[in-house]
PDB file of C-alpha atoms and ligand atoms in Angstrom:
ATOM      1  CA  MET Z   1      42.893 -43.838  18.375  1.00  0.00           C
ATOM      2  CA  GLN Z   2      43.880 -46.344  15.710  1.00  0.00           C
ATOM      3  CA  LEU Z   3      44.261 -43.971  12.769  1.00  0.00           C
ATOM      4  CA  LYS Z   4      45.800 -40.916  14.402  1.00  0.00           C
ATOM      5  CA  ASP Z   5      47.182 -38.509  11.763  1.00  0.00           C
ATOM      6  CA  LYS Z   6      46.594 -40.967   8.924  1.00  0.00           C
ATOM      7  CA  VAL Z   7      45.168 -39.547   5.696  1.00  0.00           C
ATOM      8  CA  ALA Z   8      42.163 -41.393   4.271  1.00  0.00           C
ATOM      9  CA  ILE Z   9      40.007 -40.965   1.180  1.00  0.00           C
ATOM     10  CA  VAL Z  10      36.427 -42.261   1.511  1.00  0.00           C
ATOM     11  CA  THR Z  11      34.392 -42.375  -1.719  1.00  0.00           C
ATOM     12  CA  GLY Z  12      30.621 -42.322  -1.561  1.00  0.00           C
ATOM     13  CA  GLY Z  13      31.245 -40.759   1.852  1.00  0.00           C
ATOM     14  CA  GLY Z  14      28.142 -38.592   1.734  1.00  0.00           C
ATOM     15  CA  THR Z  15      25.713 -41.096   3.194  1.00  0.00           C
ATOM     16  CA  GLY Z  16      25.125 -44.732   4.197  1.00  0.00           C
ATOM     17  CA  ILE Z  17      28.118 -46.933   4.937  1.00  0.00           C
ATOM     18  CA  GLY Z  18      30.603 -44.387   3.560  1.00  0.00           C
ATOM     19  CA  GLY Z  19      29.135 -41.689   5.811  1.00  0.00           C
ATOM     20  CA  ALA Z  20      29.475 -43.920   8.876  1.00  0.00           C
ATOM     21  CA  VAL Z  21      33.084 -44.730   7.950  1.00  0.00           C
ATOM     22  CA  VAL Z  22      33.918 -41.028   7.571  1.00  0.00           C
ATOM     23  CA  ARG Z  23      32.539 -40.359  11.070  1.00  0.00           C
ATOM     24  CA  ARG Z  24      34.483 -43.284  12.575  1.00  0.00           C
ATOM     25  CA  TYR Z  25      37.764 -42.453  10.785  1.00  0.00           C
ATOM     26  CA  LEU Z  26      37.507 -38.893  12.140  1.00  0.00           C
ATOM     27  CA  ASP Z  27      36.861 -40.291  15.630  1.00  0.00           C
ATOM     28  CA  GLU Z  28      39.953 -42.502  15.236  1.00  0.00           C
ATOM     29  CA  GLY Z  29      42.083 -39.408  14.557  1.00  0.00           C
ATOM     30  CA  ALA Z  30      42.384 -39.539  10.758  1.00  0.00           C
ATOM     31  CA  ASN Z  31      42.315 -36.686   8.261  1.00  0.00           C
ATOM     32  CA  VAL Z  32      39.561 -37.547   5.792  1.00  0.00           C
ATOM     33  CA  ALA Z  33      38.818 -36.545   2.203  1.00  0.00           C
ATOM     34  CA  VAL Z  34      35.113 -37.215   1.676  1.00  0.00           C
ATOM     35  CA  VAL Z  35      34.348 -37.833  -1.980  1.00  0.00           C
ATOM     36  CA  ASP Z  36      30.798 -37.869  -3.288  1.00  0.00           C
ATOM     37  CA  ILE Z  37      29.047 -37.019  -6.533  1.00  0.00           C
ATOM     38  CA  LYS Z  38      26.407 -35.145  -4.515  1.00  0.00           C
ATOM     39  CA  PRO Z  39      26.950 -31.492  -3.583  1.00  0.00           C
ATOM     40  CA  GLN Z  40      27.868 -30.661  -0.005  1.00  0.00           C
ATOM     41  CA  SER Z  41      24.329 -29.427   0.770  1.00  0.00           C
ATOM     42  CA  GLU Z  42      22.970 -32.943   0.116  1.00  0.00           C
ATOM     43  CA  LEU Z  43      25.483 -34.860   2.207  1.00  0.00           C
ATOM     44  CA  ASP Z  44      23.778 -36.822   4.916  1.00  0.00           C
ATOM     45  CA  VAL Z  45      26.620 -36.694   7.447  1.00  0.00           C
ATOM     46  CA  THR Z  46      27.081 -34.316  10.337  1.00  0.00           C
ATOM     47  CA  TYR Z  47      30.502 -32.966  11.168  1.00  0.00           C
ATOM     48  CA  ALA Z  48      31.525 -31.308  14.402  1.00  0.00           C
ATOM     49  CA  ASP Z  49      33.349 -27.940  14.385  1.00  0.00           C
ATOM     50  CA  GLY Z  50      36.414 -29.735  15.723  1.00  0.00           C
ATOM     51  CA  ASP Z  51      36.522 -31.957  12.629  1.00  0.00           C
ATOM     52  CA  LYS Z  52      36.888 -29.104  10.175  1.00  0.00           C
ATOM     53  CA  GLY Z  53      40.685 -28.987  10.175  1.00  0.00           C
ATOM     54  CA  ARG Z  54      40.828 -32.697   9.380  1.00  0.00           C
ATOM     55  CA  LEU Z  55      38.133 -32.757   6.732  1.00  0.00           C
ATOM     56  CA  LEU Z  56      38.177 -32.115   2.996  1.00  0.00           C
ATOM     57  CA  LEU Z  57      34.954 -32.350   0.984  1.00  0.00           C
ATOM     58  CA  VAL Z  58      35.489 -33.207  -2.676  1.00  0.00           C
ATOM     59  CA  GLN Z  59      32.495 -33.244  -4.987  1.00  0.00           C
ATOM     60  CA  ALA Z  60      33.544 -35.633  -7.742  1.00  0.00           C
ATOM     61  CA  ASP Z  61      32.290 -38.409  -9.995  1.00  0.00           C
ATOM     62  CA  VAL Z  62      34.615 -41.406  -9.669  1.00  0.00           C
ATOM     63  CA  THR Z  63      33.819 -42.535 -13.221  1.00  0.00           C
ATOM     64  CA  LYS Z  64      35.695 -39.543 -14.702  1.00  0.00           C
ATOM     65  CA  ARG Z  65      39.424 -39.651 -15.308  1.00  0.00           C
ATOM     66  CA  GLU Z  66      39.871 -35.954 -14.523  1.00  0.00           C
ATOM     67  CA  SER Z  67      37.884 -36.363 -11.278  1.00  0.00           C
ATOM     68  CA  ILE Z  68      40.202 -39.130 -10.148  1.00  0.00           C
ATOM     69  CA  GLU Z  69      43.197 -36.821 -10.710  1.00  0.00           C
ATOM     70  CA  HIS Z  70      41.376 -34.078  -8.821  1.00  0.00           C
ATOM     71  CA  ILE Z  71      40.550 -36.374  -5.854  1.00  0.00           C
ATOM     72  CA  VAL Z  72      44.169 -37.473  -5.447  1.00  0.00           C
ATOM     73  CA  ASN Z  73      45.766 -34.092  -6.130  1.00  0.00           C
ATOM     74  CA  SER Z  74      43.468 -32.142  -3.809  1.00  0.00           C
ATOM     75  CA  THR Z  75      43.960 -34.681  -0.989  1.00  0.00           C
ATOM     76  CA  VAL Z  76      47.754 -34.569  -1.322  1.00  0.00           C
ATOM     77  CA  GLU Z  77      47.716 -30.792  -1.604  1.00  0.00           C
ATOM     78  CA  ARG Z  78      45.681 -30.494   1.606  1.00  0.00           C
ATOM     79  CA  PHE Z  79      47.106 -33.306   3.777  1.00  0.00           C
ATOM     80  CA  GLY Z  80      50.500 -34.099   2.173  1.00  0.00           C
ATOM     81  CA  ARG Z  81      50.008 -37.826   1.505  1.00  0.00           C
ATOM     82  CA  ILE Z  82      47.465 -40.675   1.312  1.00  0.00           C
ATOM     83  CA  ASP Z  83      47.592 -43.636   3.713  1.00  0.00           C
ATOM     84  CA  VAL Z  84      44.149 -45.198   3.279  1.00  0.00           C
ATOM     85  CA  LEU Z  85      41.660 -45.509   0.430  1.00  0.00           C
ATOM     86  CA  TYR Z  86      38.144 -46.628   1.386  1.00  0.00           C
ATOM     87  CA  ASN Z  87      36.827 -47.326  -2.114  1.00  0.00           C
ATOM     88  CA  ASN Z  88      33.092 -47.401  -1.457  1.00  0.00           C
ATOM     89  CA  ALA Z  89      31.066 -45.448  -4.066  1.00  0.00           C
ATOM     90  CA  ALA Z  90      28.680 -47.681  -6.008  1.00  0.00           C
ATOM     91  CA  VAL Z  91      25.249 -47.789  -7.605  1.00  0.00           C
ATOM     92  CA  PHE Z  92      22.591 -50.494  -7.680  1.00  0.00           C
ATOM     93  CA  ASP Z  93      20.059 -51.472 -10.313  1.00  0.00           C
ATOM     94  CA  MET Z  94      18.397 -54.673 -11.513  1.00  0.00           C
ATOM     95  CA  ARG Z  95      16.433 -56.078 -14.458  1.00  0.00           C
ATOM     96  CA  PRO Z  96      15.163 -59.515 -15.516  1.00  0.00           C
ATOM     97  CA  LEU Z  97      17.986 -61.201 -17.417  1.00  0.00           C
ATOM     98  CA  LEU Z  98      16.181 -61.223 -20.782  1.00  0.00           C
ATOM     99  CA  ASP Z  99      15.144 -57.552 -20.607  1.00  0.00           C
ATOM    100  CA  GLU Z 100      17.010 -54.688 -22.307  1.00  0.00           C
ATOM    101  CA  SER Z 101      19.819 -53.590 -19.965  1.00  0.00           C
ATOM    102  CA  TRP Z 102      22.688 -51.997 -21.950  1.00  0.00           C
ATOM    103  CA  GLU Z 103      22.329 -48.687 -20.118  1.00  0.00           C
ATOM    104  CA  ILE Z 104      22.230 -50.384 -16.698  1.00  0.00           C
ATOM    105  CA  PHE Z 105      25.339 -52.407 -17.521  1.00  0.00           C
ATOM    106  CA  ASP Z 106      27.240 -49.257 -18.546  1.00  0.00           C
ATOM    107  CA  ARG Z 107      26.197 -47.284 -15.464  1.00  0.00           C
ATOM    108  CA  ILE Z 108      26.871 -50.051 -12.938  1.00  0.00           C
ATOM    109  CA  PHE Z 109      30.223 -51.020 -14.418  1.00  0.00           C
ATOM    110  CA  ALA Z 110      31.276 -47.371 -14.798  1.00  0.00           C
ATOM    111  CA  VAL Z 111      30.902 -46.644 -11.078  1.00  0.00           C
ATOM    112  CA  ASN Z 112      31.342 -50.018  -9.354  1.00  0.00           C
ATOM    113  CA  VAL Z 113      34.194 -51.353 -11.490  1.00  0.00           C
ATOM    114  CA  LYS Z 114      35.852 -48.656 -13.613  1.00  0.00           C
ATOM    115  CA  GLY Z 115      35.743 -45.956 -10.929  1.00  0.00           C
ATOM    116  CA  MET Z 116      36.769 -48.429  -8.245  1.00  0.00           C
ATOM    117  CA  PHE Z 117      39.733 -49.754 -10.264  1.00  0.00           C
ATOM    118  CA  PHE Z 118      41.132 -46.517 -11.671  1.00  0.00           C
ATOM    119  CA  LEU Z 119      40.912 -44.636  -8.389  1.00  0.00           C
ATOM    120  CA  MET Z 120      42.646 -47.581  -6.698  1.00  0.00           C
ATOM    121  CA  GLN Z 121      45.347 -47.515  -9.394  1.00  0.00           C
ATOM    122  CA  ARG Z 122      45.903 -43.745  -9.072  1.00  0.00           C
ATOM    123  CA  VAL Z 123      46.003 -43.836  -5.264  1.00  0.00           C
ATOM    124  CA  ALA Z 124      48.368 -46.826  -5.340  1.00  0.00           C
ATOM    125  CA  LYS Z 125      50.726 -44.860  -7.632  1.00  0.00           C
ATOM    126  CA  GLN Z 126      50.723 -42.053  -5.081  1.00  0.00           C
ATOM    127  CA  MET Z 127      51.386 -44.510  -2.234  1.00  0.00           C
ATOM    128  CA  VAL Z 128      54.285 -46.124  -4.132  1.00  0.00           C
ATOM    129  CA  GLU Z 129      55.772 -42.710  -4.897  1.00  0.00           C
ATOM    130  CA  GLN Z 130      55.527 -41.450  -1.321  1.00  0.00           C
ATOM    131  CA  GLY Z 131      56.772 -44.787   0.186  1.00  0.00           C
ATOM    132  CA  GLY Z 132      55.809 -46.243   3.549  1.00  0.00           C
ATOM    133  CA  GLY Z 133      53.039 -48.562   2.342  1.00  0.00           C
ATOM    134  CA  GLY Z 134      49.312 -48.024   2.624  1.00  0.00           C
ATOM    135  CA  LYS Z 135      45.923 -49.625   3.001  1.00  0.00           C
ATOM    136  CA  ILE Z 136      43.272 -49.990   0.299  1.00  0.00           C
ATOM    137  CA  ILE Z 137      39.809 -51.289   1.156  1.00  0.00           C
ATOM    138  CA  ASN Z 138      37.371 -52.001  -1.665  1.00  0.00           C
ATOM    139  CA  MET Z 139      33.669 -52.387  -0.995  1.00  0.00           C
ATOM    140  CA  ALA Z 140      32.435 -55.658  -2.429  1.00  0.00           C
ATOM    141  CA  SER Z 141      29.180 -57.360  -1.390  1.00  0.00           C
ATOM    142  CA  GLN Z 142      27.698 -60.737  -0.662  1.00  0.00           C
ATOM    143  CA  ALA Z 143      26.255 -60.165  -4.158  1.00  0.00           C
ATOM    144  CA  GLY Z 144      29.785 -60.719  -5.486  1.00  0.00           C
ATOM    145  CA  ARG Z 145      29.865 -64.228  -4.040  1.00  0.00           C
ATOM    146  CA  ARG Z 146      26.857 -65.596  -5.910  1.00  0.00           C
ATOM    147  CA  GLY Z 147      24.715 -64.568  -8.888  1.00  0.00           C
ATOM    148  CA  GLU Z 148      21.052 -63.591  -8.629  1.00  0.00           C
ATOM    149  CA  ALA Z 149      18.507 -63.925 -11.440  1.00  0.00           C
ATOM    150  CA  LEU Z 150      17.344 -60.314 -11.283  1.00  0.00           C
ATOM    151  CA  VAL Z 151      20.603 -58.704 -10.200  1.00  0.00           C
ATOM    152  CA  SER Z 152      23.162 -60.017 -12.716  1.00  0.00           C
ATOM    153  CA  HIS Z 153      25.050 -56.790 -13.503  1.00  0.00           C
ATOM    154  CA  TYR Z 154      25.404 -55.642  -9.886  1.00  0.00           C
ATOM    155  CA  CYS Z 155      26.475 -59.151  -8.766  1.00  0.00           C
ATOM    156  CA  ALA Z 156      29.042 -59.308 -11.584  1.00  0.00           C
ATOM    157  CA  SER Z 157      30.354 -55.842 -10.693  1.00  0.00           C
ATOM    158  CA  LYS Z 158      30.921 -56.926  -7.087  1.00  0.00           C
ATOM    159  CA  ALA Z 159      32.591 -60.181  -8.183  1.00  0.00           C
ATOM    160  CA  ALA Z 160      34.923 -57.934 -10.199  1.00  0.00           C
ATOM    161  CA  VAL Z 161      35.692 -55.935  -7.040  1.00  0.00           C
ATOM    162  CA  ILE Z 162      36.736 -59.151  -5.268  1.00  0.00           C
ATOM    163  CA  SER Z 163      38.929 -60.195  -8.213  1.00  0.00           C
ATOM    164  CA  TYR Z 164      40.614 -56.779  -8.629  1.00  0.00           C
ATOM    165  CA  THR Z 165      41.251 -56.765  -4.890  1.00  0.00           C
ATOM    166  CA  GLN Z 166      43.176 -60.032  -5.202  1.00  0.00           C
ATOM    167  CA  SER Z 167      45.191 -58.933  -8.266  1.00  0.00           C
ATOM    168  CA  ALA Z 168      46.032 -55.552  -6.771  1.00  0.00           C
ATOM    169  CA  ALA Z 169      47.046 -57.140  -3.464  1.00  0.00           C
ATOM    170  CA  LEU Z 170      49.587 -59.312  -5.294  1.00  0.00           C
ATOM    171  CA  ALA Z 171      50.867 -56.460  -7.462  1.00  0.00           C
ATOM    172  CA  LEU Z 172      51.225 -54.047  -4.551  1.00  0.00           C
ATOM    173  CA  ALA Z 173      52.559 -56.445  -1.888  1.00  0.00           C
ATOM    174  CA  PRO Z 174      56.209 -55.501  -2.642  1.00  0.00           C
ATOM    175  CA  HIS Z 175      55.299 -51.899  -1.794  1.00  0.00           C
ATOM    176  CA  ARG Z 176      53.727 -52.878   1.556  1.00  0.00           C
ATOM    177  CA  ILE Z 177      50.324 -51.742   0.312  1.00  0.00           C
ATOM    178  CA  ASN Z 178      47.621 -54.045   1.684  1.00  0.00           C
ATOM    179  CA  VAL Z 179      44.536 -54.431  -0.485  1.00  0.00           C
ATOM    180  CA  ASN Z 180      41.453 -56.024   1.038  1.00  0.00           C
ATOM    181  CA  GLY Z 181      37.736 -56.019   0.455  1.00  0.00           C
ATOM    182  CA  ILE Z 182      34.684 -55.950   2.693  1.00  0.00           C
ATOM    183  CA  ALA Z 183      31.559 -57.854   1.655  1.00  0.00           C
ATOM    184  CA  PRO Z 184      28.533 -56.521   3.521  1.00  0.00           C
ATOM    185  CA  GLY Z 185      25.267 -58.440   3.599  1.00  0.00           C
ATOM    186  CA  VAL Z 186      22.113 -56.337   3.841  1.00  0.00           C
ATOM    187  CA  ILE Z 187      22.735 -52.967   5.466  1.00  0.00           C
ATOM    188  CA  ASP Z 188      20.014 -50.420   6.115  1.00  0.00           C
ATOM    189  CA  THR Z 189      21.184 -47.441   4.029  1.00  0.00           C
ATOM    190  CA  PRO Z 190      19.535 -45.115   1.470  1.00  0.00           C
ATOM    191  CA  MET Z 191      20.513 -47.655  -1.222  1.00  0.00           C
ATOM    192  CA  TRP Z 192      17.950 -50.059   0.212  1.00  0.00           C
ATOM    193  CA  LYS Z 193      15.052 -47.718  -0.551  1.00  0.00           C
ATOM    194  CA  ASP Z 194      15.805 -48.237  -4.263  1.00  0.00           C
ATOM    195  CA  VAL Z 195      16.597 -51.943  -3.865  1.00  0.00           C
ATOM    196  CA  ASP Z 196      13.295 -52.571  -2.088  1.00  0.00           C
ATOM    197  CA  ALA Z 197      11.319 -50.572  -4.681  1.00  0.00           C
ATOM    198  CA  LEU Z 198      12.934 -52.506  -7.551  1.00  0.00           C
ATOM    199  CA  PHE Z 199      12.190 -55.886  -5.952  1.00  0.00           C
ATOM    200  CA  ALA Z 200       8.627 -54.695  -5.325  1.00  0.00           C
ATOM    201  CA  ARG Z 201       8.301 -53.973  -9.037  1.00  0.00           C
ATOM    202  CA  TYR Z 202       9.923 -57.125 -10.413  1.00  0.00           C
ATOM    203  CA  GLU Z 203       8.690 -59.610  -7.793  1.00  0.00           C
ATOM    204  CA  ASN Z 204       5.275 -58.006  -7.512  1.00  0.00           C
ATOM    205  CA  ARG Z 205       5.526 -57.348  -3.778  1.00  0.00           C
ATOM    206  CA  PRO Z 206       4.271 -54.528  -1.551  1.00  0.00           C
ATOM    207  CA  ILE Z 207       6.837 -51.826  -0.760  1.00  0.00           C
ATOM    208  CA  GLY Z 208       8.824 -52.784   2.344  1.00  0.00           C
ATOM    209  CA  GLU Z 209       8.243 -56.529   2.110  1.00  0.00           C
ATOM    210  CA  LYS Z 210      11.563 -57.473   0.502  1.00  0.00           C
ATOM    211  CA  LYS Z 211      13.487 -55.397   3.012  1.00  0.00           C
ATOM    212  CA  ARG Z 212      11.683 -57.062   5.924  1.00  0.00           C
ATOM    213  CA  LEU Z 213      12.230 -60.547   4.498  1.00  0.00           C
ATOM    214  CA  VAL Z 214      15.955 -60.144   3.832  1.00  0.00           C
ATOM    215  CA  GLY Z 215      16.431 -58.871   7.380  1.00  0.00           C
ATOM    216  CA  GLU Z 216      14.564 -61.826   8.853  1.00  0.00           C
ATOM    217  CA  ALA Z 217      16.623 -64.261   6.753  1.00  0.00           C
ATOM    218  CA  VAL Z 218      19.969 -63.090   8.218  1.00  0.00           C
ATOM    219  CA  PRO Z 219      21.265 -65.634  10.793  1.00  0.00           C
ATOM    220  CA  LEU Z 220      21.633 -62.762  13.293  1.00  0.00           C
ATOM    221  CA  GLY Z 221      17.986 -61.905  12.592  1.00  0.00           C
ATOM    222  CA  ARG Z 222      18.127 -58.377  11.182  1.00  0.00           C
ATOM    223  CA  MET Z 223      19.699 -56.010   8.645  1.00  0.00           C
ATOM    224  CA  GLY Z 224      22.972 -54.408   9.658  1.00  0.00           C
ATOM    225  CA  ARG Z 225      23.409 -50.734  10.504  1.00  0.00           C
ATOM    226  CA  PRO Z 226      26.007 -48.642   8.623  1.00  0.00           C
ATOM    227  CA  ASP Z 227      28.015 -48.142  11.829  1.00  0.00           C
ATOM    228  CA  GLU Z 228      28.383 -51.930  12.107  1.00  0.00           C
ATOM    229  CA  LEU Z 229      30.727 -51.835   9.091  1.00  0.00           C
ATOM    230  CA  THR Z 230      33.051 -49.330  10.697  1.00  0.00           C
ATOM    231  CA  GLY Z 231      34.926 -51.782  12.957  1.00  0.00           C
ATOM    232  CA  ALA Z 232      36.126 -53.735   9.907  1.00  0.00           C
ATOM    233  CA  ALA Z 233      36.851 -50.473   8.068  1.00  0.00           C
ATOM    234  CA  VAL Z 234      39.116 -49.282  10.892  1.00  0.00           C
ATOM    235  CA  PHE Z 235      40.768 -52.679  11.428  1.00  0.00           C
ATOM    236  CA  LEU Z 236      41.710 -53.124   7.767  1.00  0.00           C
ATOM    237  CA  ALA Z 237      43.050 -49.552   7.646  1.00  0.00           C
ATOM    238  CA  SER Z 238      45.149 -49.981  10.791  1.00  0.00           C
ATOM    239  CA  ALA Z 239      48.545 -51.490  11.589  1.00  0.00           C
ATOM    240  CA  ASP Z 240      46.696 -54.462  13.145  1.00  0.00           C
ATOM    241  CA  ALA Z 241      46.007 -55.615   9.568  1.00  0.00           C
ATOM    242  CA  ASP Z 242      49.620 -55.324   8.319  1.00  0.00           C
ATOM    243  CA  TYR Z 243      49.791 -59.088   7.653  1.00  0.00           C
ATOM    244  CA  ILE Z 244      46.387 -59.342   5.948  1.00  0.00           C
ATOM    245  CA  THR Z 245      46.075 -58.811   2.205  1.00  0.00           C
ATOM    246  CA  ALA Z 246      44.018 -60.087  -0.783  1.00  0.00           C
ATOM    247  CA  GLN Z 247      41.093 -61.002   1.488  1.00  0.00           C
ATOM    248  CA  THR Z 248      37.440 -60.005   1.301  1.00  0.00           C
ATOM    249  CA  LEU Z 249      35.915 -59.983   4.762  1.00  0.00           C
ATOM    250  CA  ASN Z 250      32.215 -60.787   5.155  1.00  0.00           C
ATOM    251  CA  VAL Z 251      30.371 -58.405   7.479  1.00  0.00           C
ATOM    252  CA  ASP Z 252      26.894 -59.783   7.018  1.00  0.00           C
ATOM    253  CA  GLY Z 253      25.417 -61.272  10.180  1.00  0.00           C
ATOM    254  CA  GLY Z 254      26.300 -64.784   9.013  1.00  0.00           C
ATOM    255  CA  ASN Z 255      24.735 -64.730   5.541  1.00  0.00           C
ATOM    256  CA  TRP Z 256      27.784 -66.045   3.709  1.00  0.00           C
ATOM    257  CA  MET Z 257      30.167 -68.619   5.155  1.00  0.00           C
ATOM    258  CA  SER Z 258      33.768 -68.858   3.951  1.00  0.00           C
TER     259      SER Z 258
HETATM  260  N1  NAD B  27      23.511 -51.327   1.708  1.00  0.00           N
HETATM  261  C1  NAD B  27      23.740 -52.618   1.496  1.00  0.00           C
HETATM  262  O1  NAD B  27      22.922 -53.508   1.849  1.00  0.00           O
HETATM  263  C2  NAD B  27      25.034 -53.052   0.828  1.00  0.00           C
HETATM  264  C3  NAD B  27      25.278 -54.421   0.757  1.00  0.00           C
HETATM  265  C4  NAD B  27      26.452 -54.864   0.161  1.00  0.00           C
HETATM  266  C5  NAD B  27      27.355 -53.944  -0.349  1.00  0.00           C
HETATM  267  N2  NAD B  27      27.081 -52.630  -0.276  1.00  0.00           N
HETATM  268  C6  NAD B  27      28.099 -51.720  -0.849  1.00  0.00           C
HETATM  269  O2  NAD B  27      28.502 -50.796   0.153  1.00  0.00           O
HETATM  270  C7  NAD B  27      28.847 -49.539  -0.455  1.00  0.00           C
HETATM  271  C8  NAD B  27      28.022 -48.424   0.171  1.00  0.00           C
HETATM  272  O3  NAD B  27      26.643 -48.735   0.011  1.00  0.00           O
HETATM  273  P1  NAD B  27      25.481 -47.867   0.652  1.00  0.00           P
HETATM  274  O4  NAD B  27      24.356 -48.788   0.880  1.00  0.00           O
HETATM  275  O5  NAD B  27      26.012 -47.003   1.744  1.00  0.00           O
HETATM  276  O6  NAD B  27      25.127 -46.965  -0.650  1.00  0.00           O
HETATM  277  P2  NAD B  27      24.311 -45.579  -0.757  1.00  0.00           P
HETATM  278  O7  NAD B  27      23.644 -45.609  -2.091  1.00  0.00           O
HETATM  279  O8  NAD B  27      23.475 -45.386   0.438  1.00  0.00           O
HETATM  280  O9  NAD B  27      25.504 -44.522  -0.801  1.00  0.00           O
HETATM  281  C9  NAD B  27      26.399 -44.498  -1.887  1.00  0.00           C
HETATM  282  C10 NAD B  27      27.045 -43.131  -2.006  1.00  0.00           C
HETATM  283  O10 NAD B  27      27.903 -43.171  -3.169  1.00  0.00           O
HETATM  284  C11 NAD B  27      27.715 -41.963  -3.892  1.00  0.00           C
HETATM  285  N3  NAD B  27      28.032 -42.158  -5.318  1.00  0.00           N
HETATM  286  C12 NAD B  27      27.294 -42.850  -6.237  1.00  0.00           C
HETATM  287  N4  NAD B  27      27.865 -42.759  -7.442  1.00  0.00           N
HETATM  288  C13 NAD B  27      28.996 -42.008  -7.304  1.00  0.00           C
HETATM  289  C14 NAD B  27      29.994 -41.562  -8.200  1.00  0.00           C
HETATM  290  N5  NAD B  27      29.944 -41.850  -9.515  1.00  0.00           N
HETATM  291  N6  NAD B  27      31.023 -40.818  -7.706  1.00  0.00           N
HETATM  292  C15 NAD B  27      31.072 -40.506  -6.392  1.00  0.00           C
HETATM  293  N7  NAD B  27      30.136 -40.880  -5.498  1.00  0.00           N
HETATM  294  C16 NAD B  27      29.114 -41.624  -5.944  1.00  0.00           C
HETATM  295  C17 NAD B  27      26.243 -41.614  -3.688  1.00  0.00           C
HETATM  296  O11 NAD B  27      25.982 -40.245  -3.956  1.00  0.00           O
HETATM  297  C18 NAD B  27      26.033 -41.997  -2.226  1.00  0.00           C
HETATM  298  O12 NAD B  27      26.326 -40.919  -1.355  1.00  0.00           O
HETATM  299  C19 NAD B  27      28.578 -49.729  -1.948  1.00  0.00           C
HETATM  300  O13 NAD B  27      29.786 -50.139  -2.565  1.00  0.00           O
HETATM  301  C20 NAD B  27      27.572 -50.868  -1.986  1.00  0.00           C
HETATM  302  O14 NAD B  27      27.598 -51.561  -3.223  1.00  0.00           O
HETATM  303  C21 NAD B  27      25.936 -52.157   0.293  1.00  0.00           C
END
């Protein structure tokens, strides 16, 4: 067990990659605060009876200042400290570049950038105060490595995640807080239902075609599964990654080479 008795917060932990990371962190012995905007009844993750003592469900919107306080305070109240932040909640949308997109910009940047940054800042303050270091893992994307004509705001938001990861890693290094990112490629989660439908609309394709094509284009020949992100999520949260900071690790079947 690589995370025995550690305390982790996982945002967007109600489904997809976040849900798989919650399951794996529990299996690795961690106490986990699962944060999601969705109510508990809609969470797509199954927990065993034995997990209950190590699990805290927090319904919260990471874009709200008071929610960020609530996430940190309720985790510390329940488990005493925070060792790991898996900063994963995000939303996707797309529009042709010349189309109206003020609302999309605001929504994407509110969750993927503002929520990501200010939760990281608040958790880092807690880690500095408690001492002993910590691990912060921000979810970027291959979309943050390169722009896309239809996906400008999401790509820019993920490039911001990579940049904030670097700045925070430098600022927090004296406190032995490691800050790293993970850049997934195409992972088969509920998010992809929306992504596929949007590409169908804007590229005039049948439903399902874009998803099939992006899977076939991966050097390893298929989309990833959410559980295939969990090895990196555990590694970067563990003592094995004590000498790694400011990096964004590609977990993408070979899509991006760096
Ligand atoms: N699926 C992919 O192909 C892929 C690729 C690259 C990067 N990513 C990134 O990985 C992370 C997880 O993606 P996923 O595919 O599992 O997404 P998903 O849409 O399947 O799940 C995201 C979860 O975040 C929650 N959430 C959304 N807004 C929130 C808010 N304001 N406050 C709290 N919770 C909120 C949702 O309710 C949902 O449970 C995201 O950061 C995403 O950008 C995904």
